[in-house]
Amino acid sequence: MTLDLHITLTYDMDVPTDILLQVEAAAIPEQVIVSATLDAPACDHFVRVAAHDGIGERIWLRPSGRLSVDYRARVTVQRLLADIAALPQIALHLLPGETVQYLFDSHYCPATKFHSFVETEFGDLQGGARIAAMRDWIAEHFVYQPGSSDGSTTALDSFVMRHGVCRDYAHVMIVLARASSIPARFVSVYAPDVTPPDFHAVAEVFLADPAGDGGAWHLVDPTGMATAGEMVKIGVGRDALDVAFLTAFGTVTLVEQNVSVTRV
Amino acid sequence: MTLDLHITLTYDMDVPTDILLQVEAAAIPEQVIVSATLDAPACDHFVRVAAHDGIGERIWLRPSGRLSVDYRARVTVQRLLADIAALPQIALHLLPGETVQYLFDSHYCPATKFHSFVETEFGDLQGGARIAAMRDWIAEHFVYQPGSSDGSTTALDSFVMRHGVCRDYAHVMIVLARASSIPARFVSVYAPDVTPPDFHAVAEVFLADPAGDGGAWHLVDPTGMATAGEMVKIGVGRDALDVAFLTAFGTVTLVEQNVSVTRV
Amino acid sequence: MTLDLHITLTYDMDVPTDILLQVEAAAIPEQVIVSATLDAPACDHFVRVAAHDGIGERIWLRPSGRLSVDYRARVTVQRLLADIAALPQIALHLLPGETVQYLFDSHYCPATKFHSFVETEFGDLQGGARIAAMRDWIAEHFVYQPGSSDGSTTALDSFVMRHGVCRDYAHVMIVLARASSIPARFVSVYAPDVTPPDFHAVAEVFLADPAGDGGAWHLVDPTGMATAGEMVKIGVGRDALDVAFLTAFGTVTLVEQNVSVTRV
Amino acid sequence: MTLDLHITLTYDMDVPTDILLQVEAAAIPEQVIVSATLDAPACDHFVRVAAHDGIGERIWLRPSGRLSVDYRARVTVQRLLADIAALPQIALHLLPGETVQYLFDSHYCPATKFHSFVETEFGDLQGGARIAAMRDWIAEHFVYQPGSSDGSTTALDSFVMRHGVCRDYAHVMIVLARASSIPARFVSVYAPDVTPPDFHAVAEVFLADPAGDGGAWHLVDPTGMATAGEMVKIGVGRDALDVAFLTAFGTVTLVEQNVSVTRV
């Protein structure tokens, strides 16, 4: 599957301000960047650094006045797809060291509190079958409602409120997985069919690799808007705190933002 | 039903410390204080003030060294009992002014967040029938587990964790009721059969008065440990923040505490 | 001092919705309602109930479609004014029962956490002198910044962030007072010179009554925008949770809101 | 400086339980592990994985009944020491990618809220001079008080309460640094003179490398109990959530724990 991305961002600021931008498709084996251009204003500096877990890059910019970013890319997704429900869980002691952080509580994802709930609700299922049941449980019990959450909303809030946007769905998926001792991380992606068109966020869980005898990360979208074969990864992290598309070290004002993702 | 209460509290403090004590059975029509004695140490002062909503009293003490309180009382409970499930809800605009505060969010009881959940889970029931269903839902989904909560645990936490002690059960009952526009308050009580023996806490909801055409408060214990006919009220409030049996304005150390409640 | 109030509120709603409105000047001895008119739409019901602590009233309405409220009043403020800094503190055991709740933590005002800070910063002052120093400390260290807080902002957040609006200033004043064992409550008021014109919020502390030998409530505005002699009280409560000018039991959309307060 | 470490941990559990242990001195250039032995019970498995940022290791164990761990090591600390106050700040765009996560908010360290405070209090200082002033400010304003915090205490709470233990001091140091755009992380260490003897926690900030033209991490202990030349690093992370010495995936009971650190 090949997707065309076109993202434009415009921000205003009164004084030169350090900006950290993470909007590009990550250059990783599971997706081929066929072509890509990033137009950004001439500014004091333009420096790339590796992003979380080495997946994707962040760019330091220091614009003044107006920041207009235009990013276009064509990306072919070639990740191996699996039937999540059929994947075995990886025993804790066989987890790679870098996945261990994704078992723990994080700011938006206080997973420890969900132990009893997952045991009661999903206790007779293991590994991928449990993940699939959790994904379906969220899809059934939650209402996708733009504007219904904000930067203070945690998975605890969302679990109670039963509504939210993609970040909230992903956070709830993550706490349920971690409370089952399955590593789970937050992934920022581009996908077609996201309504309204925007940056999208999903969960990724670490289960058996169907192609081998180790483990692998598998995308799960409890909103049901995107499928693993049509998502372009931007970056990963423990929760939404780790994966902002723009972080300003000062005061900036959003003027306009557009995200377009189309199948070729 | 007549109950004998015997409560002893011992606290140590290094310097004279203001203490606010609320351990006595409230003198209200629904329960007759047959006899009562409160032994407390001679101290700088001993002043009674009305407690929350005028139900029960608090006592200001200023002991030094050791505070030993011995409270004994015989109380006959004569409240009218009702079949909660059969009671109609009171329309919002017919609620007495003093019950309105019990519709709102309070610190441990962020009821607003539970609107979707109660509509989905209990939307086809009204008034007392809904309350009874909520009480049964809590009883079915929660595990009573001494030590599993602390002073930072809110109804949001408890709802997710699915365990707690009486205060947590009461808080969850309160948020579910308030999210249904039914006034609900926190009640500190004495009751036999509480295990382990201790101060007990339940919820109270405002529904139709079976004896008249207005409304009345009705006790609900989602832990199932106590029944409305066998509870002696100490005080009420919006949540556990309002109803402490002892508040120290300084540093004190608990030495010993015993609560005994027996049927006569 | 006589003030003219003119408040208009317009809200839209899709279905008939229960609304609780608290916008009128409270009828209390310290302020004389010279004249007042409240125009509201014909609707299913219009019922007045006493508000928190019996100060002011709330009105139950159940409009459909559009709610337009027009409130005009002329109010003469005649409260006794005192030099706060000269007022003695009331000993805890001499506090009236109804003030005791204002010593405790409430949702937005976790006062207990501020004990060390107030002892260190204001430990050499007592009573009104301490209150005045706290008011000045807030005025000196905080920046009034519309839009810098929201419904999740507590006094803890504000104390750290050092900016906020009137509700945040009031919350910080309240925690500092309560952490000093001085009862403090939240007061919703009208006052001229509030910029931008809006509902205003201040703190009220319980100290000695300069006119007698008991205690009395005294208004304190740490924003410095209003003075005790020019504030018209609407209602009181433990913090902003208790004193909303409009509470909707359903979904409503703000169309327009204007607050005008002028000296006669 | 050479230190001898001797740590013993004993935990009981009813059923075989997965345990993640991180108690060993990290094998990193700045400290030489002269000798080390780790005695743990024979159990289902014993697997080492890299810890956060690749500093130190975690060990997966699955004991049953009782877990007794005895760790002894001799470690020579040879890190380059610097006068923190003299170190320049690294411009944001010159920060290595892996330090960027340490600029952001994390669960216990909501740094964003501290921007105004740091600008007001430390705005005339930059880089290491600012860090030194912050360290001294904490030391001056906080009281070290064992038992005064728990797992729910954030840097926001600690900043207000003005007391805590080493984790709280480190969290406050971290938020102040990050609010100044200086990367700061949480470090778990062994150090002599810690009273009472225990695992210790400090902050580490990223400033100029006195030995070169790039940047380097520098240890800062706002409790004043340890010095950079005498700390043995165990692990690092964004805050205390990332660096537990023992994580149990089930219920375990602490029986005994001893930490001994002595200068050779």
Coordinates of N, CA and C in Angstrom, one line a residue, chain A residues 18 20 44-47 49-52 58 60-61 92-98 100-101 103-108 178 181 238 241-242 247 249, chain D residues 18 20 44-47 49-52 58 60-61 92-98 100-101 103-108 178 181 238 241-242 247 249:
Chain A
D18 N 12.6 28.6 19.9 CA 13.0 27.2 19.6 C 11.8 26.3 19.4
L20 N 10.6 22.3 18.3 CA 11.0 20.9 18.0 C 9.8 20.3 17.2
D44 N 17.4 30.4 12.1 CA 18.7 30.4 12.7 C 19.4 29.1 12.6
H45 N 18.6 28.0 12.7 CA 19.3 26.7 12.6 C 18.2 25.7 12.2
F46 N 18.7 24.5 11.8 CA 17.8 23.4 11.4 C 18.6 22.2 11.6
V47 N 18.3 21.5 12.7 CA 19.1 20.4 13.2 C 18.2 19.2 13.4
V49 N 17.6 15.5 15.1 CA 18.1 14.5 16.1 C 17.1 13.3 16.1
A50 N 17.7 12.2 16.6 CA 16.9 11.0 16.7 C 15.7 11.2 17.7
A51 N 14.6 10.6 17.4 CA 13.4 10.7 18.3 C 13.4 9.5 19.2
H52 N 12.3 9.3 20.0 CA 12.2 8.3 21.0 C 12.4 6.9 20.4
R58 N 13.4 14.2 15.1 CA 12.8 15.5 15.5 C 13.7 16.6 14.9
W60 N 15.1 20.6 15.2 CA 15.1 21.8 15.9 C 15.1 23.0 14.9
L61 N 14.2 23.9 15.1 CA 14.1 25.1 14.3 C 14.1 26.3 15.2
L92 N 7.6 -12.7 30.3 CA 8.3 -11.5 30.7 C 9.8 -11.6 30.6
H93 N 10.4 -12.7 31.1 CA 11.8 -12.8 31.1 C 12.4 -12.9 29.7
L94 N 11.6 -13.0 28.7 CA 12.1 -13.1 27.3 C 12.0 -11.8 26.6
L95 N 11.5 -10.8 27.3 CA 11.3 -9.5 26.6 C 12.6 -8.8 26.4
P96 N 12.8 -8.2 25.3 CA 14.1 -7.4 25.1 C 14.1 -6.2 26.0
G97 N 15.3 -5.8 26.5 CA 15.4 -4.8 27.5 C 14.7 -3.5 27.1
E98 N 14.7 -3.2 25.8 CA 14.1 -1.9 25.4 C 12.6 -1.9 25.4
V100 N 10.9 -3.1 28.1 CA 10.5 -3.2 29.5 C 9.9 -1.9 30.0
Q101 N 10.4 -0.8 29.5 CA 9.8 0.5 29.9 C 8.3 0.6 29.5
L103 N 6.1 -1.7 29.9 CA 5.3 -2.4 30.9 C 4.8 -1.5 32.0
F104 N 5.5 -0.4 32.2 CA 5.4 0.4 33.4 C 4.3 1.4 33.2
D105 N 3.8 2.0 34.4 CA 2.9 3.1 34.3 C 3.7 4.3 33.7
S106 N 2.9 5.1 33.0 CA 3.5 6.4 32.5 C 2.4 7.5 32.8
H107 N 2.7 8.7 32.6 CA 1.8 9.8 33.0 C 0.4 9.6 32.7
Y108 N 0.1 9.4 31.4 CA -1.3 9.3 31.0 C -1.8 7.9 31.1
R178 N -0.8 -3.1 29.2 CA 0.3 -3.2 30.3 C -0.2 -3.9 31.5
S181 N 0.6 -7.3 31.5 CA 2.0 -7.6 31.3 C 2.4 -7.8 29.9
R238 N 5.9 6.5 25.3 CA 5.2 5.8 26.3 C 3.7 6.3 26.3
L241 N 2.6 12.2 25.9 CA 3.7 13.2 26.4 C 4.9 13.1 25.5
D242 N 5.2 11.9 25.0 CA 6.5 11.6 24.3 C 6.4 12.0 22.8
T247 N 6.7 21.0 19.5 CA 6.9 21.5 20.9 C 7.5 22.9 20.8
F249 N 9.3 26.1 22.7 CA 10.0 26.5 23.9 C 9.7 28.0 24.0
Chain D
D18 N 7.0 -13.0 38.9 CA 8.1 -12.4 38.1 C 8.5 -11.1 38.8
L20 N 11.5 -7.9 38.7 CA 12.5 -7.2 37.9 C 13.4 -6.4 38.9
D44 N 13.2 -20.1 38.5 CA 12.8 -20.5 37.1 C 13.7 -19.9 36.0
H45 N 14.1 -18.7 36.2 CA 15.0 -18.1 35.2 C 15.7 -16.9 35.9
F46 N 16.7 -16.4 35.2 CA 17.6 -15.3 35.7 C 18.1 -14.7 34.4
V47 N 17.5 -13.6 34.0 CA 17.8 -13.0 32.7 C 18.2 -11.6 32.8
V49 N 18.7 -7.8 31.3 CA 18.3 -6.9 30.1 C 18.9 -5.5 30.4
A50 N 19.1 -4.8 29.3 CA 19.6 -3.4 29.5 C 18.6 -2.6 30.1
A51 N 19.0 -1.6 31.0 CA 18.0 -0.7 31.7 C 17.9 0.6 30.9
H52 N 17.2 1.5 31.4 CA 16.9 2.8 30.7 C 18.1 3.5 30.2
R58 N 18.8 -4.6 34.3 CA 17.7 -5.2 35.1 C 17.8 -6.7 35.0
W60 N 15.6 -10.2 35.4 CA 14.3 -10.9 35.6 C 14.5 -12.2 36.4
L61 N 13.7 -12.3 37.5 CA 13.8 -13.5 38.3 C 12.4 -14.0 38.5
L92 N 19.7 24.6 22.8 CA 18.7 23.5 22.5 C 19.0 22.7 21.3
H93 N 19.3 23.4 20.2 CA 19.5 22.7 18.9 C 20.9 22.0 18.9
L94 N 21.7 22.1 19.9 CA 22.9 21.3 19.9 C 22.8 20.2 20.9
L95 N 21.7 20.0 21.4 CA 21.5 18.8 22.4 C 21.4 17.5 21.6
P96 N 22.1 16.5 22.0 CA 22.0 15.2 21.4 C 20.6 14.7 21.5
G97 N 20.1 13.9 20.5 CA 18.8 13.5 20.4 C 18.3 12.8 21.7
E98 N 19.2 12.0 22.3 CA 18.8 11.2 23.4 C 18.6 12.0 24.7
V100 N 16.8 14.8 24.6 CA 15.6 15.7 24.4 C 14.5 15.2 25.2
Q101 N 14.3 13.9 25.4 CA 13.2 13.5 26.3 C 13.3 14.0 27.7
L103 N 13.9 17.0 28.5 CA 13.4 18.4 28.5 C 11.9 18.4 28.8
F104 N 11.3 17.3 28.6 CA 9.8 17.3 28.7 C 9.2 17.0 30.1
D105 N 8.0 17.3 30.2 CA 7.3 16.9 31.4 C 7.3 15.3 31.5
S106 N 7.3 14.8 32.7 CA 7.1 13.4 33.0 C 6.2 13.3 34.2
H107 N 5.8 12.1 34.5 CA 4.7 12.0 35.5 C 4.9 12.7 36.8
Y108 N 6.0 12.5 37.4 CA 6.3 13.2 38.7 C 6.8 14.6 38.5
R178 N 14.4 21.5 34.0 CA 13.7 21.4 32.7 C 12.9 22.7 32.3
S181 N 14.9 24.8 30.3 CA 15.4 24.2 29.1 C 16.8 23.5 29.2
R238 N 13.4 9.2 33.6 CA 12.8 10.5 33.6 C 12.4 11.0 35.0
L241 N 9.4 6.9 38.5 CA 8.7 5.8 37.8 C 9.6 4.9 37.0
D242 N 10.7 5.4 36.5 CA 11.6 4.7 35.6 C 12.6 3.8 36.3
T247 N 10.7 -4.4 41.0 CA 9.3 -4.3 40.5 C 8.7 -5.7 40.5
F249 N 5.7 -8.3 39.6 CA 4.5 -8.5 38.8 C 3.5 -9.5 39.5

